JSON list of C-alpha atoms in Angstrom, two decimals:
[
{"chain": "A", "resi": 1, "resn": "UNK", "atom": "CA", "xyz": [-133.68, -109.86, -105.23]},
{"chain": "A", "resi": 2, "resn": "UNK", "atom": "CA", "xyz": [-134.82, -112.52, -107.84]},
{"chain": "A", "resi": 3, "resn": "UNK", "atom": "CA", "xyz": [-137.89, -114.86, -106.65]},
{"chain": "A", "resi": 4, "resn": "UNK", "atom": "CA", "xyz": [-138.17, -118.69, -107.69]},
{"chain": "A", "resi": 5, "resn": "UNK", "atom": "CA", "xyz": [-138.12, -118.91, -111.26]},
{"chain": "A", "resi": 6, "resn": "UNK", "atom": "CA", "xyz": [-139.51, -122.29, -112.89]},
{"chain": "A", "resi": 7, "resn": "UNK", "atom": "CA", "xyz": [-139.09, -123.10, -116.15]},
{"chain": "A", "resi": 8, "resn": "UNK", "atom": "CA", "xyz": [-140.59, -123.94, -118.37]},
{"chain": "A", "resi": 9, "resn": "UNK", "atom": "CA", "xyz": [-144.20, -122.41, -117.48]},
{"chain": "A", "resi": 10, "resn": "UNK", "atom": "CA", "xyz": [-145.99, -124.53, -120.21]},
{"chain": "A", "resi": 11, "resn": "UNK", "atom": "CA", "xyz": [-145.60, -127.49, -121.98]},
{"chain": "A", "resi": 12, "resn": "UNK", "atom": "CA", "xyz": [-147.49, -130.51, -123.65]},
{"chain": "A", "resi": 13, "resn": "UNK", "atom": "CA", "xyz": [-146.31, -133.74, -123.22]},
{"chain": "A", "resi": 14, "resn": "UNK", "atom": "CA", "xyz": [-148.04, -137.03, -124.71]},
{"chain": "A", "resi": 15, "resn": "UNK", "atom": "CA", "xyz": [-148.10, -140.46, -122.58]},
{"chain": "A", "resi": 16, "resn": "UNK", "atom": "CA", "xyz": [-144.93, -142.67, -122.53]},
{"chain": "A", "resi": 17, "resn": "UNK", "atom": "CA", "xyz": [-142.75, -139.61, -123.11]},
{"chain": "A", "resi": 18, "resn": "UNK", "atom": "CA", "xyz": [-140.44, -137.73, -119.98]},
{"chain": "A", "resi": 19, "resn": "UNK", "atom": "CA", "xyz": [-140.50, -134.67, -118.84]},
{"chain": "A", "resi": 20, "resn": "UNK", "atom": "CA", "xyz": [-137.80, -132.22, -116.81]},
{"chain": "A", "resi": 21, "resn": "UNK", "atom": "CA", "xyz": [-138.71, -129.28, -114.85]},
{"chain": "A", "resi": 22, "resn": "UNK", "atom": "CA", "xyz": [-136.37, -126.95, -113.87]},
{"chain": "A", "resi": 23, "resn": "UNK", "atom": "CA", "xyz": [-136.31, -124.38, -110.63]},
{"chain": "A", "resi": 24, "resn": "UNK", "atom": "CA", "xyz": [-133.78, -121.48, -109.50]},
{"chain": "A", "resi": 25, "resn": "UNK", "atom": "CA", "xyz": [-134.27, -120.29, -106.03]},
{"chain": "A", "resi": 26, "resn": "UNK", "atom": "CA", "xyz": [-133.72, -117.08, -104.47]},
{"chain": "A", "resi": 27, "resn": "UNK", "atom": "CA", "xyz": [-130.02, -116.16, -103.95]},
{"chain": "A", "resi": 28, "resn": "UNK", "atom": "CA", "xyz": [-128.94, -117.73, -100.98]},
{"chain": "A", "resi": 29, "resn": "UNK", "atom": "CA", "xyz": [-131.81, -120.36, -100.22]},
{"chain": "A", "resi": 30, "resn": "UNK", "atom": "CA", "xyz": [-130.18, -124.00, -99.88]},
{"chain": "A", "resi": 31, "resn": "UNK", "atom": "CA", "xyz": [-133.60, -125.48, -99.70]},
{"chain": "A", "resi": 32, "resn": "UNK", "atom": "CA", "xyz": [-136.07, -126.58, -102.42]},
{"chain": "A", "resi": 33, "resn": "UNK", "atom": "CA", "xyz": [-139.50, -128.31, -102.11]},
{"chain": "A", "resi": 34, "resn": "UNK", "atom": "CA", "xyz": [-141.73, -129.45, -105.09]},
{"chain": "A", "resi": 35, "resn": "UNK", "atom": "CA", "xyz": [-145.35, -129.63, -104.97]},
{"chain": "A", "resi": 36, "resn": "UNK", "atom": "CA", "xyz": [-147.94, -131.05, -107.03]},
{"chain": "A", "resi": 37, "resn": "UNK", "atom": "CA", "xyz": [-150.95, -129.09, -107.71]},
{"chain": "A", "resi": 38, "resn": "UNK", "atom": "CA", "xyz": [-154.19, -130.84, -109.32]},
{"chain": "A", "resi": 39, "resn": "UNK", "atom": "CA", "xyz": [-158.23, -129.77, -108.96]},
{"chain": "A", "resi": 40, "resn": "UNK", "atom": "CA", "xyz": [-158.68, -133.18, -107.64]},
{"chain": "A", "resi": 41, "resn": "UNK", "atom": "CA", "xyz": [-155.87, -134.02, -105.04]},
{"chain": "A", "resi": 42, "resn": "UNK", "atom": "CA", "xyz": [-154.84, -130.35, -104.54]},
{"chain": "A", "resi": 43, "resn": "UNK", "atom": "CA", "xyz": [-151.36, -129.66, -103.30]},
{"chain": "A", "resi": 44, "resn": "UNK", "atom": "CA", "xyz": [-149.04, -132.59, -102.96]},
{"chain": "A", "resi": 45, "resn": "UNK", "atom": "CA", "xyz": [-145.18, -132.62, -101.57]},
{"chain": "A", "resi": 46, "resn": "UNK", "atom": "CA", "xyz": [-143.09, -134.34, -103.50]},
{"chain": "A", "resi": 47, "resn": "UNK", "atom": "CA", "xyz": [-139.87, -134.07, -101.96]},
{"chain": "A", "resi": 48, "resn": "UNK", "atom": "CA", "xyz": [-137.58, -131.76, -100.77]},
{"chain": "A", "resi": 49, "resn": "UNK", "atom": "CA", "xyz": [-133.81, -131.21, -101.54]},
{"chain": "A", "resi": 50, "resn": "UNK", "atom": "CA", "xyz": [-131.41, -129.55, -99.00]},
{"chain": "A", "resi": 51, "resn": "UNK", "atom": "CA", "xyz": [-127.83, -128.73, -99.95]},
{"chain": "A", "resi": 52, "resn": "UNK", "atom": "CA", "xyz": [-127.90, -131.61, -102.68]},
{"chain": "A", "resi": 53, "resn": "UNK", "atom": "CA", "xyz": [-129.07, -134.56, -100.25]},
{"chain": "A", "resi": 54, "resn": "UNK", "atom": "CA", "xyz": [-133.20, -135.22, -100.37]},
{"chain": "A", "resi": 55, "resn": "UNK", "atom": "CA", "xyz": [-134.31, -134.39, -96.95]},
{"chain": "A", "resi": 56, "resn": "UNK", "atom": "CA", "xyz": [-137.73, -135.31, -97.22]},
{"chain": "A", "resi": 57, "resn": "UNK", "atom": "CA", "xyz": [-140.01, -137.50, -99.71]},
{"chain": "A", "resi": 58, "resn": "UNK", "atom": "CA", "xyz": [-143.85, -137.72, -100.40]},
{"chain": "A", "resi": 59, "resn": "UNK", "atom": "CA", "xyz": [-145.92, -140.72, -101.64]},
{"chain": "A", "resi": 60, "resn": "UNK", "atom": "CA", "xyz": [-145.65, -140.58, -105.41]},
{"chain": "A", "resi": 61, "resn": "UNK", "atom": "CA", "xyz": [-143.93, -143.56, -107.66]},
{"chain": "A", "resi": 62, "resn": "UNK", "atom": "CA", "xyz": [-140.81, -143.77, -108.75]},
{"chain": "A", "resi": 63, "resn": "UNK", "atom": "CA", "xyz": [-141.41, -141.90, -111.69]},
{"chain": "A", "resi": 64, "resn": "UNK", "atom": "CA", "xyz": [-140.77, -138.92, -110.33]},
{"chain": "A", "resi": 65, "resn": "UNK", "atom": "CA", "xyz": [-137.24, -137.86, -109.06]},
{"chain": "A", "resi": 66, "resn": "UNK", "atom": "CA", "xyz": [-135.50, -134.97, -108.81]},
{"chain": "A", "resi": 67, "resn": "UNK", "atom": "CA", "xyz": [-132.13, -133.44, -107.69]},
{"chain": "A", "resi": 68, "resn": "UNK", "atom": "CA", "xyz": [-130.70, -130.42, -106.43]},
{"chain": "A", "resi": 69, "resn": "UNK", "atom": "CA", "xyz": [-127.16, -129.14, -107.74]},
{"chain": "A", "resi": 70, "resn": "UNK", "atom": "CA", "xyz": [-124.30, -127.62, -105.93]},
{"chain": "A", "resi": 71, "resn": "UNK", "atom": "CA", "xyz": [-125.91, -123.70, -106.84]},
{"chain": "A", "resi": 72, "resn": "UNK", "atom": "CA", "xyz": [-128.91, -125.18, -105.52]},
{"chain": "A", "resi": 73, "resn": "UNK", "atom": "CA", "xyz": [-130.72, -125.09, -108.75]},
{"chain": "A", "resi": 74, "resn": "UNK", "atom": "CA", "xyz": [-133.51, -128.04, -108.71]},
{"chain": "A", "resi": 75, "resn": "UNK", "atom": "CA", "xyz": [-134.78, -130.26, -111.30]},
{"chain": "A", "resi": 76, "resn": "UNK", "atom": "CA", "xyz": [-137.65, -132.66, -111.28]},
{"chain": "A", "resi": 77, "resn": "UNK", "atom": "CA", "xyz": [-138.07, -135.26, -113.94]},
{"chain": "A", "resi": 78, "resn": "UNK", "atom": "CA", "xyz": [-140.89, -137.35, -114.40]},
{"chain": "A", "resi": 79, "resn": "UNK", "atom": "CA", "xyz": [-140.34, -140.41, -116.47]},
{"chain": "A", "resi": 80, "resn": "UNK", "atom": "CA", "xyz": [-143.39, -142.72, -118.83]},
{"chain": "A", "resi": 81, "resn": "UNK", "atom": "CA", "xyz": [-145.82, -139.44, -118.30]},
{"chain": "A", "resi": 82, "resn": "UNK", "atom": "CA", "xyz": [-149.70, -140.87, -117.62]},
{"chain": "A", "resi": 83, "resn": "UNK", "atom": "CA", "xyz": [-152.81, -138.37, -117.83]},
{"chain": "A", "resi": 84, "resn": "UNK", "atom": "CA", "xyz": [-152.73, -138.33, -114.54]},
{"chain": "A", "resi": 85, "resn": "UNK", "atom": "CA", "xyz": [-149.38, -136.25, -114.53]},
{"chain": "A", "resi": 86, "resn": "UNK", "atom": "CA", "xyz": [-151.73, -133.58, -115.67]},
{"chain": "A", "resi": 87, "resn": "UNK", "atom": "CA", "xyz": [-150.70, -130.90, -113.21]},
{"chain": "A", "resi": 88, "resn": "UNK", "atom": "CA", "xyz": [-149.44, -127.55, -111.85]},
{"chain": "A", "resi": 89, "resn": "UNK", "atom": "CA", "xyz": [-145.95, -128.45, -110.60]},
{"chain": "A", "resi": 90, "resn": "UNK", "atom": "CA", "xyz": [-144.58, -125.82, -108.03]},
{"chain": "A", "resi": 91, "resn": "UNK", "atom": "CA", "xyz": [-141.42, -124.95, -106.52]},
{"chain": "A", "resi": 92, "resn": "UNK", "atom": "CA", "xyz": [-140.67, -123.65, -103.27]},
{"chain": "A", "resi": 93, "resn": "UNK", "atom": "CA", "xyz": [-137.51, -122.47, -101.89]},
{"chain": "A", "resi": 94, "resn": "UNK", "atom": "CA", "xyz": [-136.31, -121.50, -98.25]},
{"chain": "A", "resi": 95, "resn": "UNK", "atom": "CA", "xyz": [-133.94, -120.58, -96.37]},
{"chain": "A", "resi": 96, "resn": "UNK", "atom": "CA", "xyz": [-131.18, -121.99, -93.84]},
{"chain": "A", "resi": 97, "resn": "UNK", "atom": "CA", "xyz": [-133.29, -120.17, -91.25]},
{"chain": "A", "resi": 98, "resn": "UNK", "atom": "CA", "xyz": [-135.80, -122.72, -90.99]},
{"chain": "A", "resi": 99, "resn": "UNK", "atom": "CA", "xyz": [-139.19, -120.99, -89.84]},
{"chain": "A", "resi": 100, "resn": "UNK", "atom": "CA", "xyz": [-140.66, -123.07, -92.28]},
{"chain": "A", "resi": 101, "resn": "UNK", "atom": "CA", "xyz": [-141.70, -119.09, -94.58]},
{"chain": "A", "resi": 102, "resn": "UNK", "atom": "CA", "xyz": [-141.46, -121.10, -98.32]},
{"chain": "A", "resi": 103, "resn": "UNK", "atom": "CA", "xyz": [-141.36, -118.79, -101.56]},
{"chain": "A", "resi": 104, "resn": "UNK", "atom": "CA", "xyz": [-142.94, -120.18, -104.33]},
{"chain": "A", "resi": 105, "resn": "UNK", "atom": "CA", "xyz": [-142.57, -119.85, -108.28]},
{"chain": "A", "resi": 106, "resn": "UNK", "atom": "CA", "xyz": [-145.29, -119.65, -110.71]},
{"chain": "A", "resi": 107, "resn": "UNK", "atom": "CA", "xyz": [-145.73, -123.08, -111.69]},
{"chain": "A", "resi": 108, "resn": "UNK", "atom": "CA", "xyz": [-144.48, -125.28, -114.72]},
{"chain": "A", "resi": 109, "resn": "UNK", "atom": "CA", "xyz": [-148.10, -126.81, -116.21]},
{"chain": "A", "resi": 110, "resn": "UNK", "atom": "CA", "xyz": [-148.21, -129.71, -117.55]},
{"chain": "A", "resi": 111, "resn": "UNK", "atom": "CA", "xyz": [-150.62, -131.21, -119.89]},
{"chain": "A", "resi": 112, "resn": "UNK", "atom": "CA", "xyz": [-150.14, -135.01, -120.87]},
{"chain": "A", "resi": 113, "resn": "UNK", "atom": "CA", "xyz": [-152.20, -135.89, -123.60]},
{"chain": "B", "resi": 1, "resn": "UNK", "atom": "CA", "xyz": [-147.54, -136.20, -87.90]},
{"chain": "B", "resi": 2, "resn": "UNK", "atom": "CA", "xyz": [-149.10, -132.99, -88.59]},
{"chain": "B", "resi": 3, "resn": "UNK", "atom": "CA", "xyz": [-151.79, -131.88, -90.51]},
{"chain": "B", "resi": 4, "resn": "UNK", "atom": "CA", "xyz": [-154.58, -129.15, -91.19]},
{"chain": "B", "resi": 5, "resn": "UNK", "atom": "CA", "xyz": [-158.46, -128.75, -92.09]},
{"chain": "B", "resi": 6, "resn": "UNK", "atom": "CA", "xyz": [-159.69, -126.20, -94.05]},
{"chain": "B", "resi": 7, "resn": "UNK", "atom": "CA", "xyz": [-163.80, -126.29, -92.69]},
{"chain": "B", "resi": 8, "resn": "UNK", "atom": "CA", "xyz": [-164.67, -124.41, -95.91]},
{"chain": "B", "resi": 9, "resn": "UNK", "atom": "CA", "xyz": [-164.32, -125.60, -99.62]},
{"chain": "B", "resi": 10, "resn": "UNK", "atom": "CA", "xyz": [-165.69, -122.09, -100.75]},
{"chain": "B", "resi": 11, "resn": "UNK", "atom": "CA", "xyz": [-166.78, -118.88, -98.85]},
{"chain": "B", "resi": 12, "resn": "UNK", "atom": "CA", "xyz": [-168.39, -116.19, -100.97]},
{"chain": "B", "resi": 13, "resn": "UNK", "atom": "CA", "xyz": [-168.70, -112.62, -99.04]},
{"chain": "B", "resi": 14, "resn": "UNK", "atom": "CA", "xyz": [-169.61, -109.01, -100.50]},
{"chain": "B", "resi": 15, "resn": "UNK", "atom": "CA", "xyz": [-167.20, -106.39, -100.83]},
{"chain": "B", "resi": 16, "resn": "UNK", "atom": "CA", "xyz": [-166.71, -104.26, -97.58]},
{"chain": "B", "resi": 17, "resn": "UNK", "atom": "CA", "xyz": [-167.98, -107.34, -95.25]},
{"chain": "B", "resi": 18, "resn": "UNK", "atom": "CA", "xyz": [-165.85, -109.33, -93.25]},
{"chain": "B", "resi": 19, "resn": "UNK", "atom": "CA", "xyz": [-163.77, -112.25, -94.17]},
{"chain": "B", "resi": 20, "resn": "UNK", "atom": "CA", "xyz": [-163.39, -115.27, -91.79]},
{"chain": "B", "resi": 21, "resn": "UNK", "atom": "CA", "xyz": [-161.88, -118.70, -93.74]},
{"chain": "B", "resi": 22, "resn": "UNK", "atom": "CA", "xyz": [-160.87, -121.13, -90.88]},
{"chain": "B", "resi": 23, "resn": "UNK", "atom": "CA", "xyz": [-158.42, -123.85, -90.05]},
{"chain": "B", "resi": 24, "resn": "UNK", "atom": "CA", "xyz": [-157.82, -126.26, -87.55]},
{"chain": "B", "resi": 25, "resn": "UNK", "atom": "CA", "xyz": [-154.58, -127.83, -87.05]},
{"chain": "B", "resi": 26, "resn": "UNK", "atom": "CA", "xyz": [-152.97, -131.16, -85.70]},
{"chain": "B", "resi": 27, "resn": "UNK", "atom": "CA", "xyz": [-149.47, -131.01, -84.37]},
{"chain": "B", "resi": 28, "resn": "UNK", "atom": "CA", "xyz": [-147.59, -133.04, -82.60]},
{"chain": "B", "resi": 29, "resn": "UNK", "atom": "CA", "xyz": [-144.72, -130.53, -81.91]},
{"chain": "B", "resi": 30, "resn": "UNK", "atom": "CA", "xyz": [-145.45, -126.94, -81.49]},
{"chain": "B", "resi": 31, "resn": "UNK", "atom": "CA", "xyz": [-146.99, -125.92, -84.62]},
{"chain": "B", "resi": 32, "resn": "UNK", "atom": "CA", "xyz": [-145.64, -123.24, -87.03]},
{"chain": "B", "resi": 33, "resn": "UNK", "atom": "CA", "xyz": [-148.78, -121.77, -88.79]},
{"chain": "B", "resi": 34, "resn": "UNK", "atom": "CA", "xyz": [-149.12, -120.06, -92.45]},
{"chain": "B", "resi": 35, "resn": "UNK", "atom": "CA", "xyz": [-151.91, -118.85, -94.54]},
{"chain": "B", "resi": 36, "resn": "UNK", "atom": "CA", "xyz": [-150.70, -118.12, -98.27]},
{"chain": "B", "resi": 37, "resn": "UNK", "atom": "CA", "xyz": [-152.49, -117.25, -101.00]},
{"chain": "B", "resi": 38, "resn": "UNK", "atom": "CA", "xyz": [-152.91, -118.21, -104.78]},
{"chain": "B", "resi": 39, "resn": "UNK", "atom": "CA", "xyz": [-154.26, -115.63, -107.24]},
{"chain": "B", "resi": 40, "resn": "UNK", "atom": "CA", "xyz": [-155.29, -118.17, -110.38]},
{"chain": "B", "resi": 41, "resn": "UNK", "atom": "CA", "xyz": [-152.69, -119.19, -112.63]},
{"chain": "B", "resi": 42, "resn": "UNK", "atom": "CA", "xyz": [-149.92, -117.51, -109.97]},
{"chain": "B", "resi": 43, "resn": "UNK", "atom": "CA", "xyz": [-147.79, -119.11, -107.49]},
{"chain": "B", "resi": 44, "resn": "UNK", "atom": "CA", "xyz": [-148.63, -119.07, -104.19]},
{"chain": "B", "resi": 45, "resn": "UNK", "atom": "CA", "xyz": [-147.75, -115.88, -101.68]},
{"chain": "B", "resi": 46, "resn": "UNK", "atom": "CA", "xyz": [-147.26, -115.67, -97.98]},
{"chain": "B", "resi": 47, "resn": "UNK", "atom": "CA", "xyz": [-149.64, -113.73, -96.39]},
{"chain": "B", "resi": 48, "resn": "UNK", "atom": "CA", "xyz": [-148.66, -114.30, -92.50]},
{"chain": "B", "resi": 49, "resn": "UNK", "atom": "CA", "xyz": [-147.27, -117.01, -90.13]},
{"chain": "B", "resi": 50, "resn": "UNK", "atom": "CA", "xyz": [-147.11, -117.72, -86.61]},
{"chain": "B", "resi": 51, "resn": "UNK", "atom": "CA", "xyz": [-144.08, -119.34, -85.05]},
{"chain": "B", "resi": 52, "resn": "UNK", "atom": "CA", "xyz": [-145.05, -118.89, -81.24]},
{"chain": "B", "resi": 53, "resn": "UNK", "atom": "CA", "xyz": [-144.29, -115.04, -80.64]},
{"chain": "B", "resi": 54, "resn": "UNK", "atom": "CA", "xyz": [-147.18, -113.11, -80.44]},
{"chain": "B", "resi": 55, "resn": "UNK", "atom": "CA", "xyz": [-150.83, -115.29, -80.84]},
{"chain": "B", "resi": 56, "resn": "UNK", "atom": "CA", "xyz": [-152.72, -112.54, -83.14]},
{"chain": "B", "resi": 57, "resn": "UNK", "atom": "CA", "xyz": [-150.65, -112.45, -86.26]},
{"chain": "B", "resi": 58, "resn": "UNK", "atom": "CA", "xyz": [-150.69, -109.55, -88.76]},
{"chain": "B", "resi": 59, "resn": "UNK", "atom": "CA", "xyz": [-150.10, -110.07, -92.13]},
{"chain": "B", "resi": 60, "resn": "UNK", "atom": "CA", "xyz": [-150.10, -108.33, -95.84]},
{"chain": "B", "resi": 61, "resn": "UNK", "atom": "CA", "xyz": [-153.26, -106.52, -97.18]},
{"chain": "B", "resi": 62, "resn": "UNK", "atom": "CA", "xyz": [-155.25, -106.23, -94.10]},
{"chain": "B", "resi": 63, "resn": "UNK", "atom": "CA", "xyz": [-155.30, -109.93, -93.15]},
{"chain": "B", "resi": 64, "resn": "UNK", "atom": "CA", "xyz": [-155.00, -111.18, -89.44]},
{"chain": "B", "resi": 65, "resn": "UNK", "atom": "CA", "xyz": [-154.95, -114.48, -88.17]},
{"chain": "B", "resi": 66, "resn": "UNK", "atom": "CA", "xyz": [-155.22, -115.93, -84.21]},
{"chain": "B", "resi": 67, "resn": "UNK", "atom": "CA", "xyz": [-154.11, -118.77, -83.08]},
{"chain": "B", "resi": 68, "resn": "UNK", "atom": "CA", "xyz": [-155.91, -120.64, -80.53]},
{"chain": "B", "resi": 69, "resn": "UNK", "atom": "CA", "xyz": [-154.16, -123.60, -78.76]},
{"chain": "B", "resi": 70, "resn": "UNK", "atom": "CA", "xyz": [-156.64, -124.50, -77.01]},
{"chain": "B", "resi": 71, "resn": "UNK", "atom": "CA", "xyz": [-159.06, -124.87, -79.84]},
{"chain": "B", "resi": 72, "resn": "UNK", "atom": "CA", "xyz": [-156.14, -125.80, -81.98]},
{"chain": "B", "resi": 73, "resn": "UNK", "atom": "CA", "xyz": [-157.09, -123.37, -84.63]},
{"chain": "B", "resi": 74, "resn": "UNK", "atom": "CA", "xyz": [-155.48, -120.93, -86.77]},
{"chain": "B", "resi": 75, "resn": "UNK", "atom": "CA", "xyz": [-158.30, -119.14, -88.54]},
{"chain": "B", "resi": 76, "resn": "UNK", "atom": "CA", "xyz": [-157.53, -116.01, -90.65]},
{"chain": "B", "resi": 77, "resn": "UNK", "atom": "CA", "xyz": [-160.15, -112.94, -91.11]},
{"chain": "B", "resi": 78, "resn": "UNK", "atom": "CA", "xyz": [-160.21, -109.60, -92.73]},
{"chain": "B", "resi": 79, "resn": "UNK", "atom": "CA", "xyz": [-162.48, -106.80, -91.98]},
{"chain": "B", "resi": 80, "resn": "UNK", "atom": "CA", "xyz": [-163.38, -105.74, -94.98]},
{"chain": "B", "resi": 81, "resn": "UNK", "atom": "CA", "xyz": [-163.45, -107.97, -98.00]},
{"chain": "B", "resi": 82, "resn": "UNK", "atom": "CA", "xyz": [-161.54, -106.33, -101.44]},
{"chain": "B", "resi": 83, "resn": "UNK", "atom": "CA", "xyz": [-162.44, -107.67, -104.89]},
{"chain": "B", "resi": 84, "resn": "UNK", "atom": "CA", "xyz": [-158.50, -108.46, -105.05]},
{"chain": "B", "resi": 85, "resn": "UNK", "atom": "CA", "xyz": [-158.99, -110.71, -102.40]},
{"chain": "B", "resi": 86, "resn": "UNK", "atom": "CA", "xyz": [-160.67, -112.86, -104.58]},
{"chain": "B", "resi": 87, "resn": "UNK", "atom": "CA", "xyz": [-158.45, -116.21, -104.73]},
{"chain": "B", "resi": 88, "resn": "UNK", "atom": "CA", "xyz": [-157.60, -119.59, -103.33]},
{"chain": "B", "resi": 89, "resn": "UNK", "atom": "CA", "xyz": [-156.53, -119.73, -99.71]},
{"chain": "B", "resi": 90, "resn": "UNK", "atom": "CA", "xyz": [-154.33, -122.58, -97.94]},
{"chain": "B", "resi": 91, "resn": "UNK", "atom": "CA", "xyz": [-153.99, -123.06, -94.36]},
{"chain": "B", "resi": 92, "resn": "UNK", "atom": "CA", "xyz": [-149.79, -124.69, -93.80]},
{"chain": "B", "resi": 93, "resn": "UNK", "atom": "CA", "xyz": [-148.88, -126.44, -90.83]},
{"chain": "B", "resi": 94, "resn": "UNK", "atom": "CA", "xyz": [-144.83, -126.98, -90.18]},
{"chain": "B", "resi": 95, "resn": "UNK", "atom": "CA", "xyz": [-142.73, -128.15, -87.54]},
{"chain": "B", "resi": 96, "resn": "UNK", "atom": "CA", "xyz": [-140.05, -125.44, -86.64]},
{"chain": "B", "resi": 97, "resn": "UNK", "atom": "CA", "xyz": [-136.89, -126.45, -87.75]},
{"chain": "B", "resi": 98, "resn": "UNK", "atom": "CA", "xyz": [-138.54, -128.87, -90.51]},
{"chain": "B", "resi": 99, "resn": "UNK", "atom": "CA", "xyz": [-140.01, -128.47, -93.95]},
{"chain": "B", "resi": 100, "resn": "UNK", "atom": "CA", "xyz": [-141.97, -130.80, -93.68]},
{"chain": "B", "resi": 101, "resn": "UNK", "atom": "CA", "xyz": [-144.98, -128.48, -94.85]},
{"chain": "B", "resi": 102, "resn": "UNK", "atom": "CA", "xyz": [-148.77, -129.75, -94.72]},
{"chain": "B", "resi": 103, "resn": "UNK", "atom": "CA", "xyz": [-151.49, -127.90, -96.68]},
{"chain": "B", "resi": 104, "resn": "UNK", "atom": "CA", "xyz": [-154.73, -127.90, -96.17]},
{"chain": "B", "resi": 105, "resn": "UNK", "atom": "CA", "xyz": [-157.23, -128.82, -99.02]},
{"chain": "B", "resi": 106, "resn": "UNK", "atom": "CA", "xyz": [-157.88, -124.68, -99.70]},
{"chain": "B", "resi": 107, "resn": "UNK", "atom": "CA", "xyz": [-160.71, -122.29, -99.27]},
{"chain": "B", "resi": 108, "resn": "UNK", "atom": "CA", "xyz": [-162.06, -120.49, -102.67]},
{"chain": "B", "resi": 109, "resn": "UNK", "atom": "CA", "xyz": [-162.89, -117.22, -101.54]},
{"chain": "B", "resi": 110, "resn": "UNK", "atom": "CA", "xyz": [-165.64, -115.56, -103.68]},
{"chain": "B", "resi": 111, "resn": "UNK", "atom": "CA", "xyz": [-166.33, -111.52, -103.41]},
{"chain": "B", "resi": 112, "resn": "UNK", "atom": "CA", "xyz": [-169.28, -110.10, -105.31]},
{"chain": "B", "resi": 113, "resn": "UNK", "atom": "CA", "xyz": [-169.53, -106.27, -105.77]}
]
């Protein structure tokens, strides 16, 4: 079956502006996790979505929000981009088994200039 | 809370030696233990997990990982090292039932011909 697609893969941003991200999980996973990935800070959670409902949240600003819709499709928006934002955003999906096994797209990249 | 130490930033080997990139864990329920790997510019892959059946875990492409209550470590080896196997490695802690996933900081592994 399908993996976790993420799209888009690339895209350039300047400072100020917002961006959305969007992820499709495998068939059948109700579960969705977003990471950030950055040389510096390496891989940060950012939250997780679970049947619509956030389950679980990490320690980034309110800038960054997402949702989950009824297909389970994800989307994670970050609002007044900074440099900082710079970053490999992943997606991770799983299923209602709950060992924790997490299937990861490719990555949207951001660059904020 | 849980959370994991990678003990190595980088390890550089030579093709056809073994591989040994270690972990050590904090957990304050009983763990569930991943290794996945990220091939630049590529999401990241499972390559095993423990979830407290057998201690000596097998995984994809030759890779094997033990995990040691006792020393609370989860480190993963392979016996002979494959220039594929060049990538980034990260060491996941998770409480079952819970995605709460941790990663470690990674280990760069290096393999020269």
């Amino acid at each position: 079956k399908a993996g976790v697609t993420q799209t888009p893969r690339y895209l350039i941003k300047t400072r100020g502006q917002q961006v959305t991200l969007s992820c499709s999980p495998i068939s059948g996973h109700r579960s969705v996790s977003w990471y950030q990935q950055t040389p510096g800070q390496g891989l940060q959670f950012l939250f997780e979505y679970f049947s619509e409902t956030q389950r679980n949240k990490g320690n980034f600003p309110g800038r960054f929000s997402g949702r989950q819709f009824s297909n389970s499709r994800s989307e994670m928006n970050v609002s007044t981009l900074e440099l900082g934002d710079s970053a490999l955003y992943l997606c991770a999906s799983s299923s209602t088994s709950d060992t924790g096994e997490l299937f990861f797209g490719e990555g949207s990249r951001l660059t904020v200039l | 809370a849980q959370s994991v130490t990678q003990l190595d930033s980088h390890v550089s080997v030579s093709e056809g030696t073994p591989v040994l990139l270690r972990c050590n864990y904090s957990s304050s329920y009983s763990p569930s233990l991943f290794w996945y790997v990220q091939h630049p510019n590529k999401g990241l892959q499972l390559l095993l997990k423990y979830t407290s059946a057998a201690t000596l875990v097998k995984g994809i492409n030759g890779f094997e990982a033990e995990f040691k209550k006792s020393e609370t470590s989860f480190h993963l080896t392979k016996p002979s090292a494959h220039m594929s196997d060049a990538a980034e490695y990260f060491c996941v802690v998770g409480a079952y039932n819970n995605n709460d996933m941790r990663f470690g900081a990674g280990t760069r592994l290096t393999v020269k011909p």
